[in-house]
Amino acid sequence: MKTVLTRSVQEAAQFIRSGGTVAFPTETVYGLGANALNEQAIRKIFEAKQRPVDNPLIAHISSLEQVSELVEEVPATAATLIDAFFPGPLTVVLKRSFRVPSIATAGLDTIGVRMPGNDLAVEFIKASGTPLVAPSANLSGRPSPTTWQAVLEDLNGRIDCILQGEPTDIGLESTVVDCTGDVPIVLRVGAVSIEQLRKVVPGARLLEAEEKIEIRSPGMRHKHYAPSARVVIVGKDAKLESSNAAFIGLSLPFGDILLAKACDSAEEYARSLFAFFRECDREGIETIYCQRVDETGIGAALMDRLRRAEAR
Ligand code: TXA
Ligand code: MG
């Protein structure tokens, strides 16, 4: 299969309309989209990514009206969160409509829905004329792509088209919140922080450690966000053994490092992390030292991704 690169929303949307797969930018990471109501098209996403079929996909919408094409009902707390955070890096999990093929949600009776806060993404979904299911546009297990070049690196020849946009703003995936119960529960921390959620719905909470073991969010069982290099989380004054190592953080440590990136803020750190992981792999780096950050705001999501990469 030849993968077409284009900056034209219309050209990219044509591939969706004919049942194909298109990678497109959002404000979090690049997604790999297909028509959310077309089972054959959705199957192609799992094949292209080599994604386990028990890992459900998020549906992406361009208008609030599209929520009703995907879900049975919108409970009051979900409506409050949608009102506060759509468009933006928040995914709400709701009871799925029977119209959505069950392969999209790995057989679950729920579906994650989000409206990206990125003009190109919204234009593209609109031009496609349908909600799109879209996981991150990487090969399963690799770091999510934050540039179209990273998508190409993983999926060239495996998908129909890449809609070329800018590098993504946030660089980490959306916050996923289960809204099917009385109290919203954060299944995956992301750019919308628990502090921000609680300002709108004070009862919102994180998953407890023991709940994480249950099958709340099936995808969380799978490997995620990992470069081939070993990831080691370090404190501020860490001394690094410097053979074939790289470093990313807020302040550079002492010692020789082959590849080092100092970021001005936790936001820049988050934005740069996955591209840095990929660069390290291309350079054959063995160990990536990642500096710990405060777990407030984007820092909580950043530490979550670092821990997953370290635990791989
Ligand atoms: O920022 C994002 O969310 C990006 C962009 C492309 O929108 N997408 C993304 O998709 O990160 P993906 O497939 O790589 O991660 C989706 C996560 C997985 O952990 C999955 O298990 C969880 O969301 N998820 C999706 N649907 C779910 C559902 N119905 N119930 C529980 N968890 C769900
Ligand atoms: Mg992913």
mmCIF file of C-alpha atoms and ligand atoms in Angstrom, residues 24 26-32 49 51 54-60 89 91 93-94 104-105 108-114 116 134-138 144 172-176 178 187-188 215-222 224-225, ligand 1:
data_model
loop_
_atom_site.group_PDB
_atom_site.id
_atom_site.type_symbol
_atom_site.label_atom_id
_atom_site.label_comp_id
_atom_site.label_asym_id
_atom_site.label_seq_id
_atom_site.Cartn_x
_atom_site.Cartn_y
_atom_site.Cartn_z
ATOM 1 C CA PHE A 24 -4.060 13.321 11.386
ATOM 2 C CA THR A 26 -4.616 16.645 17.180
ATOM 3 C CA GLU A 27 -3.473 18.882 20.035
ATOM 4 C CA THR A 28 -2.289 15.829 22.022
ATOM 5 C CA VAL A 29 -0.646 13.382 19.595
ATOM 6 C CA TYR A 30 -1.271 12.280 15.986
ATOM 7 C CA GLY A 31 -4.205 9.853 15.650
ATOM 8 C CA LEU A 32 -4.915 7.128 13.087
ATOM 9 C CA LYS A 49 -0.855 -0.667 14.213
ATOM 10 C CA ARG A 51 -2.852 -3.377 17.972
ATOM 11 C CA ASP A 54 -8.912 -6.087 23.239
ATOM 12 C CA ASN A 55 -7.764 -2.437 23.326
ATOM 13 C CA PRO A 56 -10.708 -0.060 22.669
ATOM 14 C CA LEU A 57 -10.548 3.037 20.451
ATOM 15 C CA ILE A 58 -11.561 6.637 21.159
ATOM 16 C CA ALA A 59 -14.141 8.284 18.865
ATOM 17 C CA HIS A 60 -13.328 11.815 17.680
ATOM 18 C CA PRO A 89 -7.651 17.007 25.567
ATOM 19 C CA THR A 91 -12.020 11.835 26.598
ATOM 20 C CA VAL A 93 -16.281 7.243 28.476
ATOM 21 C CA LEU A 94 -20.042 6.702 28.118
ATOM 22 C CA ALA A 104 -14.283 -0.265 17.835
ATOM 23 C CA THR A 105 -14.602 -0.660 21.580
ATOM 24 C CA LEU A 108 -17.110 -3.118 25.683
ATOM 25 C CA ASP A 109 -20.548 -1.570 26.145
ATOM 26 C CA THR A 110 -18.889 1.834 26.564
ATOM 27 C CA ILE A 111 -17.096 4.216 24.210
ATOM 28 C CA GLY A 112 -14.590 7.019 24.747
ATOM 29 C CA VAL A 113 -15.504 10.272 22.976
ATOM 30 C CA ARG A 114 -13.493 13.416 22.484
ATOM 31 C CA PRO A 116 -9.963 17.646 19.590
ATOM 32 C CA ALA A 134 -8.566 7.017 16.257
ATOM 33 C CA PRO A 135 -5.882 5.540 18.466
ATOM 34 C CA SER A 136 -2.466 7.196 18.552
ATOM 35 C CA ALA A 137 -0.842 6.729 15.120
ATOM 36 C CA ASN A 138 2.158 4.651 16.234
ATOM 37 C CA SER A 144 2.896 8.086 20.436
ATOM 38 C CA LEU A 172 0.924 13.537 25.718
ATOM 39 C CA GLU A 173 -2.390 11.737 25.211
ATOM 40 C CA SER A 174 -5.779 12.957 26.452
ATOM 41 C CA THR A 175 -7.159 12.460 29.950
ATOM 42 C CA VAL A 176 -9.628 9.542 29.877
ATOM 43 C CA ASP A 178 -15.123 7.090 32.996
ATOM 44 C CA LEU A 187 -8.685 6.060 33.874
ATOM 45 C CA ARG A 188 -5.679 7.734 32.232
ATOM 46 C CA ILE A 215 -10.028 -4.309 33.856
ATOM 47 C CA ARG A 216 -11.331 -0.744 33.967
ATOM 48 C CA SER A 217 -9.381 0.432 30.970
ATOM 49 C CA PRO A 218 -8.244 -2.598 29.033
ATOM 50 C CA GLY A 219 -5.625 -0.693 27.066
ATOM 51 C CA MET A 220 -3.785 0.187 30.231
ATOM 52 C CA ARG A 221 -2.709 -3.434 30.539
ATOM 53 C CA HIS A 222 -0.738 -3.194 27.338
ATOM 54 C CA HIS A 224 2.804 1.817 26.203
ATOM 55 C CA TYR A 225 4.972 4.757 25.331
HETATM 56 O O1 TXA B 1 -5.001 12.061 22.999
HETATM 57 C C1 TXA B 1 -5.503 10.959 22.701
HETATM 58 O O2 TXA B 1 -6.336 10.399 23.409
HETATM 59 C C2 TXA B 1 -5.016 10.321 21.389
HETATM 60 C C3 TXA B 1 -5.464 11.203 20.237
HETATM 61 C C4 TXA B 1 -5.193 10.572 18.897
HETATM 62 O O3 TXA B 1 -6.818 11.515 20.385
HETATM 63 N N1 TXA B 1 -5.539 8.978 21.279
HETATM 64 C C5 TXA B 1 -5.080 7.955 22.038
HETATM 65 O O4 TXA B 1 -5.674 6.749 21.741
HETATM 66 O O5 TXA B 1 -4.217 8.081 22.866
HETATM 67 P P1 TXA B 1 -5.105 5.346 22.237
HETATM 68 O O6 TXA B 1 -5.943 4.346 21.552
HETATM 69 O O7 TXA B 1 -3.676 5.291 21.963
HETATM 70 O O8 TXA B 1 -5.425 5.306 23.754
HETATM 71 C C6 TXA B 1 -6.778 5.209 24.174
HETATM 72 C C7 TXA B 1 -6.852 4.874 25.639
HETATM 73 C C8 TXA B 1 -6.454 3.448 25.911
HETATM 74 O O9 TXA B 1 -5.755 3.380 27.131
HETATM 75 C C9 TXA B 1 -7.808 2.754 26.001
HETATM 76 O O10 TXA B 1 -7.776 1.577 26.770
HETATM 77 C C10 TXA B 1 -8.665 3.832 26.645
HETATM 78 O O11 TXA B 1 -8.199 5.035 26.074
HETATM 79 N N2 TXA B 1 -10.076 3.638 26.275
HETATM 80 C C11 TXA B 1 -10.630 3.818 25.060
HETATM 81 N N3 TXA B 1 -11.936 3.482 25.077
HETATM 82 C C12 TXA B 1 -12.211 3.090 26.336
HETATM 83 C C13 TXA B 1 -13.390 2.620 26.984
HETATM 84 N N4 TXA B 1 -14.545 2.459 26.348
HETATM 85 N N5 TXA B 1 -13.303 2.304 28.292
HETATM 86 C C14 TXA B 1 -12.145 2.437 28.964
HETATM 87 N N6 TXA B 1 -11.004 2.872 28.401
HETATM 88 C C15 TXA B 1 -11.021 3.199 27.102
#
